[in-house]
Amino acid sequence: MKKLSSVFFLFIATLSFAQERTLAEKLGYTKTDKLLIIHADDLGLSHSENIATISSMTDGFVNSTSIMMPCAWSTEVGELIKDHPNLDIGVHITLTNEWFNYKWGPMADNVPGLQGPDGYMYPDCASVAKNASPAEVEKEIRAQIEAALRIGIKPTHLDSHMGCIFYGRPEFLYSYLKLAKGYGFPAMVVPEMVESIIKTNPELFRDIDVDNLLVIDQVAIASPTIYDEKGMDGFYSDLFTNLESGITALLIHVAYDDEEMKAVTIRHPYWNSPWRQADYDFFTSEKGRQLIKDNNIKLVTWREIASVN
């Protein structure tokens, strides 16, 4: 009986160890490894954004992106990726339109809650949360995924433009997770979402297997204050030098500082044309590559994360 008891407790200890494995460990790394997804948001926004993003992935060291399907230039991406079938491309679920002169509406039919008085999407997440029903948001998420599939994209993940999935209603996050699971790829989730939304709404998320969600450790992104005080080169240099262990998704925005992007981002002091050029310059630079090497940072993709399941 004593021997059986020892075996039993050994089994329990092994099971507990398996349950405590981090996502990094499931990918074959250690808990202390510094893993980084360098993710270019807003593919599809413009021609400038498209060609700069693809260049930053093929000539630079950006290793992930996601597409805004409601935008006018999204269909071009289907052509641009034909010679690059293995690029890590997700769907950047877009429920807002923040620009002054460049407008788009929802892709789904009959979703009036996603349309402002001008017929286009609202400029901010608060308006979406106030006016759009959960059913309309789910319908729009599905429409954007289907549109990406139609132009030849095989999505590696879902994420959210301006964070409206996370800063809206809890039902938005539920639909986001449910559809990602249904289509067979992960959705970007961080611990704060699990703790503040999923675990506080257990009935809503009752059929979501929280223990097996592919939760990354943190997200990093330049802020307007950082842009003003450090510039992009300074921020990314500091980030790479002091990167925390675990999996970090670094969200960047690359485009060229050309006439097209100046027109798209007019009267926006941040995330504008010069900002995006600065991102492109750093993530195609030898300095950036060397910082990754010097700090023993390992680049991972959503495609790799998806393989865990």
Coordinates of C-alpha atoms in Angstrom, one line a residue:
M1 CA 0.0 0.0 0.0
K2 CA 2.9 2.3 0.8
K3 CA 4.4 1.7 -2.6
L4 CA 1.1 2.4 -4.3
S5 CA 0.7 5.6 -2.4
S6 CA 4.1 6.8 -3.5
V7 CA 3.3 6.1 -7.1
F8 CA -0.1 7.9 -6.7
F9 CA 1.6 11.0 -5.3
L10 CA 4.2 10.9 -8.0
F11 CA 1.4 10.9 -10.6
I12 CA -0.2 13.9 -8.9
A13 CA 3.1 15.8 -8.8
T14 CA 3.7 15.0 -12.5
L15 CA 0.2 16.1 -13.4
S16 CA 0.6 19.4 -11.4
F17 CA 3.9 20.1 -13.2
A18 CA 2.3 19.6 -16.6
Q19 CA -0.5 21.9 -15.7
E20 CA 1.9 24.6 -14.6
R21 CA 3.9 24.6 -17.8
T22 CA 4.0 28.1 -19.4
L23 CA 3.2 28.7 -23.0
A24 CA 6.9 29.4 -23.6
E25 CA 7.7 25.9 -22.2
K26 CA 5.0 24.3 -24.4
L27 CA 6.9 25.9 -27.3
G28 CA 10.1 24.2 -26.2
Y29 CA 11.7 27.1 -24.3
T30 CA 12.3 27.8 -20.7
K31 CA 10.5 30.0 -18.3
T32 CA 13.3 32.5 -18.3
D33 CA 13.7 32.7 -22.1
K34 CA 12.8 36.1 -23.7
L35 CA 10.4 35.4 -26.6
L36 CA 9.2 38.2 -28.9
I37 CA 6.5 38.5 -31.6
I38 CA 7.3 41.6 -33.6
H39 CA 3.8 42.3 -35.0
A40 CA 3.0 45.0 -37.6
D41 CA -0.6 46.1 -37.2
D42 CA -2.8 47.6 -39.9
L43 CA -1.9 45.6 -43.0
G44 CA -4.4 46.6 -45.7
L45 CA -4.8 50.2 -44.5
S46 CA -3.0 51.6 -47.6
H47 CA -0.7 50.7 -50.4
S48 CA 2.1 52.3 -48.5
E49 CA 1.3 50.3 -45.4
N50 CA 1.1 47.1 -47.5
I51 CA 4.4 47.3 -49.2
A52 CA 6.3 48.6 -46.2
T53 CA 4.9 45.7 -44.0
I54 CA 5.8 43.0 -46.5
S55 CA 9.3 44.6 -46.9
S56 CA 9.7 44.7 -43.1
M57 CA 9.0 41.0 -43.0
T58 CA 11.1 39.9 -46.0
D59 CA 14.0 42.3 -45.8
G60 CA 13.7 43.3 -42.1
F61 CA 13.0 41.3 -39.0
V62 CA 9.3 41.8 -38.4
N63 CA 7.8 38.3 -38.1
S64 CA 4.0 38.8 -37.8
T65 CA 1.2 41.0 -39.1
S66 CA -2.6 41.2 -39.3
I67 CA -4.9 42.6 -41.9
M68 CA -7.7 45.2 -41.7
M69 CA -10.2 43.7 -44.1
P70 CA -12.7 46.6 -44.3
C71 CA -10.0 48.9 -45.7
A72 CA -9.8 49.7 -49.4
W73 CA -6.3 48.3 -49.9
S74 CA -6.9 45.0 -48.1
T75 CA -7.5 43.1 -51.3
E76 CA -4.0 44.0 -52.6
V77 CA -2.5 41.9 -49.9
G78 CA -3.8 38.8 -51.6
E79 CA -1.6 39.6 -54.6
L80 CA 1.4 40.7 -52.5
I81 CA 1.6 37.5 -50.5
K82 CA 1.5 35.0 -53.5
D83 CA 5.3 34.8 -53.5
H84 CA 5.4 34.7 -49.7
P85 CA 3.0 31.9 -48.6
N86 CA 4.5 31.4 -45.2
L87 CA 4.2 34.9 -43.8
D88 CA 2.5 35.0 -40.4
I89 CA -0.7 36.9 -41.1
G90 CA -3.7 37.2 -38.8
V91 CA -7.0 39.2 -39.0
H92 CA -6.9 42.5 -37.3
I93 CA -10.6 42.7 -36.3
T94 CA -11.6 46.2 -37.1
L95 CA -14.7 47.8 -35.6
T96 CA -13.6 51.5 -35.8
N97 CA -12.3 54.1 -38.2
E98 CA -10.2 56.7 -36.6
W99 CA -9.1 58.8 -39.6
F100 CA -10.5 62.1 -40.8
N101 CA -10.6 61.8 -44.6
Y102 CA -10.3 58.0 -45.2
K103 CA -13.4 56.1 -44.3
W104 CA -14.7 52.5 -44.3
G105 CA -17.8 50.8 -43.1
P106 CA -18.6 47.3 -41.8
M107 CA -18.3 44.3 -44.1
A108 CA -21.3 42.4 -42.8
D109 CA -24.8 43.2 -44.0
N110 CA -27.4 44.7 -41.6
V111 CA -25.2 45.8 -38.7
P112 CA -26.4 49.3 -38.1
G113 CA -25.0 49.5 -34.6
L114 CA -21.5 49.5 -36.2
Q115 CA -22.3 52.5 -38.3
G116 CA -22.1 56.1 -37.1
P117 CA -24.3 58.9 -38.4
D118 CA -22.1 59.2 -41.5
G119 CA -22.6 55.6 -42.4
Y120 CA -19.0 54.6 -41.6
M121 CA -17.6 53.0 -38.6
Y122 CA -17.3 55.0 -35.4
P123 CA -13.9 56.6 -34.6
D124 CA -13.6 55.1 -31.0
C125 CA -14.2 52.0 -29.1
A126 CA -16.6 53.6 -26.6
S127 CA -19.0 54.4 -29.3
V128 CA -18.9 50.8 -30.6
A129 CA -19.6 49.4 -27.1
K130 CA -22.5 51.9 -26.7
N131 CA -24.2 51.3 -30.0
A132 CA -23.3 47.8 -31.4
S133 CA -25.0 44.7 -30.2
P134 CA -23.0 41.6 -29.4
A135 CA -24.8 39.8 -32.3
E136 CA -23.7 42.6 -34.7
V137 CA -20.1 42.4 -33.6
E138 CA -20.0 38.6 -33.9
K139 CA -21.4 38.9 -37.4
E140 CA -18.8 41.4 -38.3
I141 CA -15.9 39.4 -36.9
R142 CA -17.1 36.4 -39.0
A143 CA -17.4 38.6 -42.1
Q144 CA -13.9 39.8 -41.8
I145 CA -12.4 36.4 -41.3
E146 CA -14.4 35.1 -44.3
A147 CA -13.2 38.0 -46.4
A148 CA -9.6 37.3 -45.5
L149 CA -10.0 33.6 -46.5
R150 CA -11.5 34.7 -49.9
I151 CA -8.4 36.6 -50.9
G152 CA -6.1 33.7 -50.1
I153 CA -5.0 34.5 -46.5
K154 CA -4.8 31.5 -44.2
P155 CA -5.0 33.4 -40.8
T156 CA -2.6 32.5 -38.1
H157 CA -4.5 34.3 -35.4
L158 CA -7.0 37.1 -34.5
D159 CA -6.2 40.4 -32.8
S160 CA -8.1 43.6 -32.3
H161 CA -7.7 47.1 -33.9
M162 CA -7.5 49.7 -31.2
G163 CA -8.4 47.0 -28.6
C164 CA -12.1 47.4 -29.1
I165 CA -12.7 43.7 -28.6
F166 CA -11.2 44.0 -25.1
Y167 CA -12.4 47.5 -24.2
G168 CA -16.0 46.9 -25.3
R169 CA -18.6 44.5 -23.9
P170 CA -17.5 41.1 -22.4
E171 CA -19.7 39.5 -25.1
F172 CA -17.4 41.0 -27.8
L173 CA -14.5 39.0 -26.3
Y174 CA -16.6 35.9 -26.0
S175 CA -17.4 36.0 -29.8
Y176 CA -13.8 36.7 -30.6
L177 CA -12.6 33.6 -28.7
K178 CA -15.5 31.4 -29.9
L179 CA -14.9 32.3 -33.6
A180 CA -11.1 31.8 -33.3
K181 CA -11.7 28.4 -31.9
G182 CA -14.2 27.6 -34.5
Y183 CA -11.9 28.5 -37.3
G184 CA -9.0 26.7 -35.7
F185 CA -6.5 29.4 -34.9
P186 CA -5.6 31.3 -31.7
A187 CA -6.7 34.8 -30.6
M188 CA -4.4 37.2 -28.9
V189 CA -5.1 37.1 -25.2
V190 CA -3.1 38.5 -22.3
P191 CA -3.5 37.7 -18.5
E192 CA -5.4 40.9 -17.8
M193 CA -8.2 39.8 -20.1
V194 CA -8.5 36.5 -18.4
E195 CA -8.6 38.0 -14.9
S196 CA -10.7 41.1 -15.5
I197 CA -13.1 39.9 -18.1
I198 CA -13.3 36.1 -18.5
K199 CA -13.0 35.1 -14.8
T200 CA -15.5 37.8 -13.7
N201 CA -18.1 36.6 -16.2
P202 CA -18.0 32.8 -15.7
E203 CA -21.5 32.2 -17.0
L204 CA -20.8 34.0 -20.3
F205 CA -17.5 32.2 -20.8
R206 CA -18.7 28.8 -19.5
D207 CA -17.9 27.0 -22.7
I208 CA -14.5 28.6 -23.1
D209 CA -11.7 26.3 -21.9
V210 CA -9.8 29.0 -20.0
D211 CA -7.1 26.6 -18.8
N212 CA -6.1 25.8 -22.4
L213 CA -6.2 29.3 -23.8
L214 CA -2.9 30.3 -25.5
V215 CA -2.3 33.3 -23.3
I216 CA 0.9 35.4 -24.0
D217 CA 2.5 37.2 -21.2
Q218 CA 2.5 40.8 -22.2
V219 CA 2.0 43.4 -24.9
A220 CA 4.3 46.3 -25.6
I221 CA 3.6 49.3 -27.8
A222 CA 5.0 52.8 -28.1
S223 CA 2.9 55.5 -26.6
P224 CA 2.7 59.2 -27.7
T225 CA 4.7 60.2 -24.6
I226 CA 7.4 57.8 -25.5
Y227 CA 7.4 58.9 -29.1
D228 CA 7.9 62.5 -28.0
E229 CA 10.5 61.8 -25.3
K230 CA 12.6 58.9 -26.6
G231 CA 11.7 58.5 -30.3
M232 CA 11.2 55.1 -31.8
D233 CA 14.9 54.1 -31.8
G234 CA 15.3 55.0 -28.2
F235 CA 12.1 53.1 -27.1
Y236 CA 12.8 49.9 -29.0
S237 CA 16.5 49.9 -27.9
D238 CA 15.5 50.2 -24.3
L239 CA 12.7 47.6 -24.7
F240 CA 15.1 45.0 -26.3
T241 CA 17.8 45.6 -23.6
N242 CA 15.3 45.2 -20.8
L243 CA 12.8 42.7 -22.3
E244 CA 11.1 40.5 -19.7
S245 CA 11.0 36.8 -19.9
G246 CA 8.0 35.0 -21.4
I247 CA 6.2 35.9 -24.6
T248 CA 5.8 39.6 -25.5
A249 CA 3.8 40.8 -28.5
L250 CA 5.4 44.0 -29.7
L251 CA 2.8 46.0 -31.7
I252 CA 4.3 48.3 -34.3
H253 CA 2.9 50.2 -37.4
V254 CA 5.1 50.3 -40.5
A255 CA 4.5 52.4 -43.6
Y256 CA 6.4 54.9 -45.7
D257 CA 6.3 58.6 -45.0
D258 CA 4.9 59.3 -48.5
E259 CA 2.1 61.4 -49.8
E260 CA -0.4 58.6 -49.5
M261 CA 0.2 58.1 -45.8
K262 CA 0.4 61.8 -45.1
A263 CA -3.1 62.1 -46.6
V264 CA -4.4 59.0 -44.7
T265 CA -3.1 60.3 -41.3
I266 CA -3.7 64.0 -41.8
R267 CA -4.2 66.0 -38.5
H268 CA -3.1 63.0 -36.4
P269 CA 0.0 63.9 -34.4
Y270 CA 0.6 60.2 -33.5
W271 CA 0.5 56.9 -35.3
N272 CA 0.9 59.1 -38.4
S273 CA 3.1 58.9 -41.5
P274 CA 6.5 59.9 -39.8
W275 CA 5.7 57.6 -36.9
R276 CA 5.2 54.6 -39.2
Q277 CA 8.4 55.5 -41.2
A278 CA 10.4 55.5 -38.0
D279 CA 9.0 52.0 -37.1
Y280 CA 9.9 50.8 -40.6
D281 CA 13.4 52.2 -40.3
F282 CA 14.2 50.6 -37.0
F283 CA 12.8 47.2 -37.9
T284 CA 14.8 47.0 -41.1
S285 CA 18.0 48.2 -39.4
E286 CA 21.2 46.4 -38.5
K287 CA 21.1 48.0 -35.1
G288 CA 17.8 46.3 -34.3
R289 CA 19.0 43.0 -35.5
Q290 CA 22.1 43.3 -33.3
L291 CA 20.1 44.2 -30.2
I292 CA 18.0 41.1 -30.6
K293 CA 21.2 39.0 -30.9
D294 CA 23.0 40.8 -28.0
N295 CA 20.1 40.3 -25.7
N296 CA 19.5 36.7 -26.6
I297 CA 15.9 37.4 -27.7
K298 CA 14.2 34.6 -29.6
L299 CA 11.6 35.5 -32.2
V300 CA 8.4 33.4 -32.3
T301 CA 5.3 33.6 -34.4
W302 CA 1.6 33.0 -34.0
R303 CA 1.9 30.1 -36.4
E304 CA 4.2 28.4 -33.9
I305 CA 1.9 29.3 -31.0
A306 CA -1.0 27.7 -32.9
S307 CA 0.9 24.5 -33.2
V308 CA 0.8 24.0 -29.4
N309 CA -2.8 22.9 -29.8

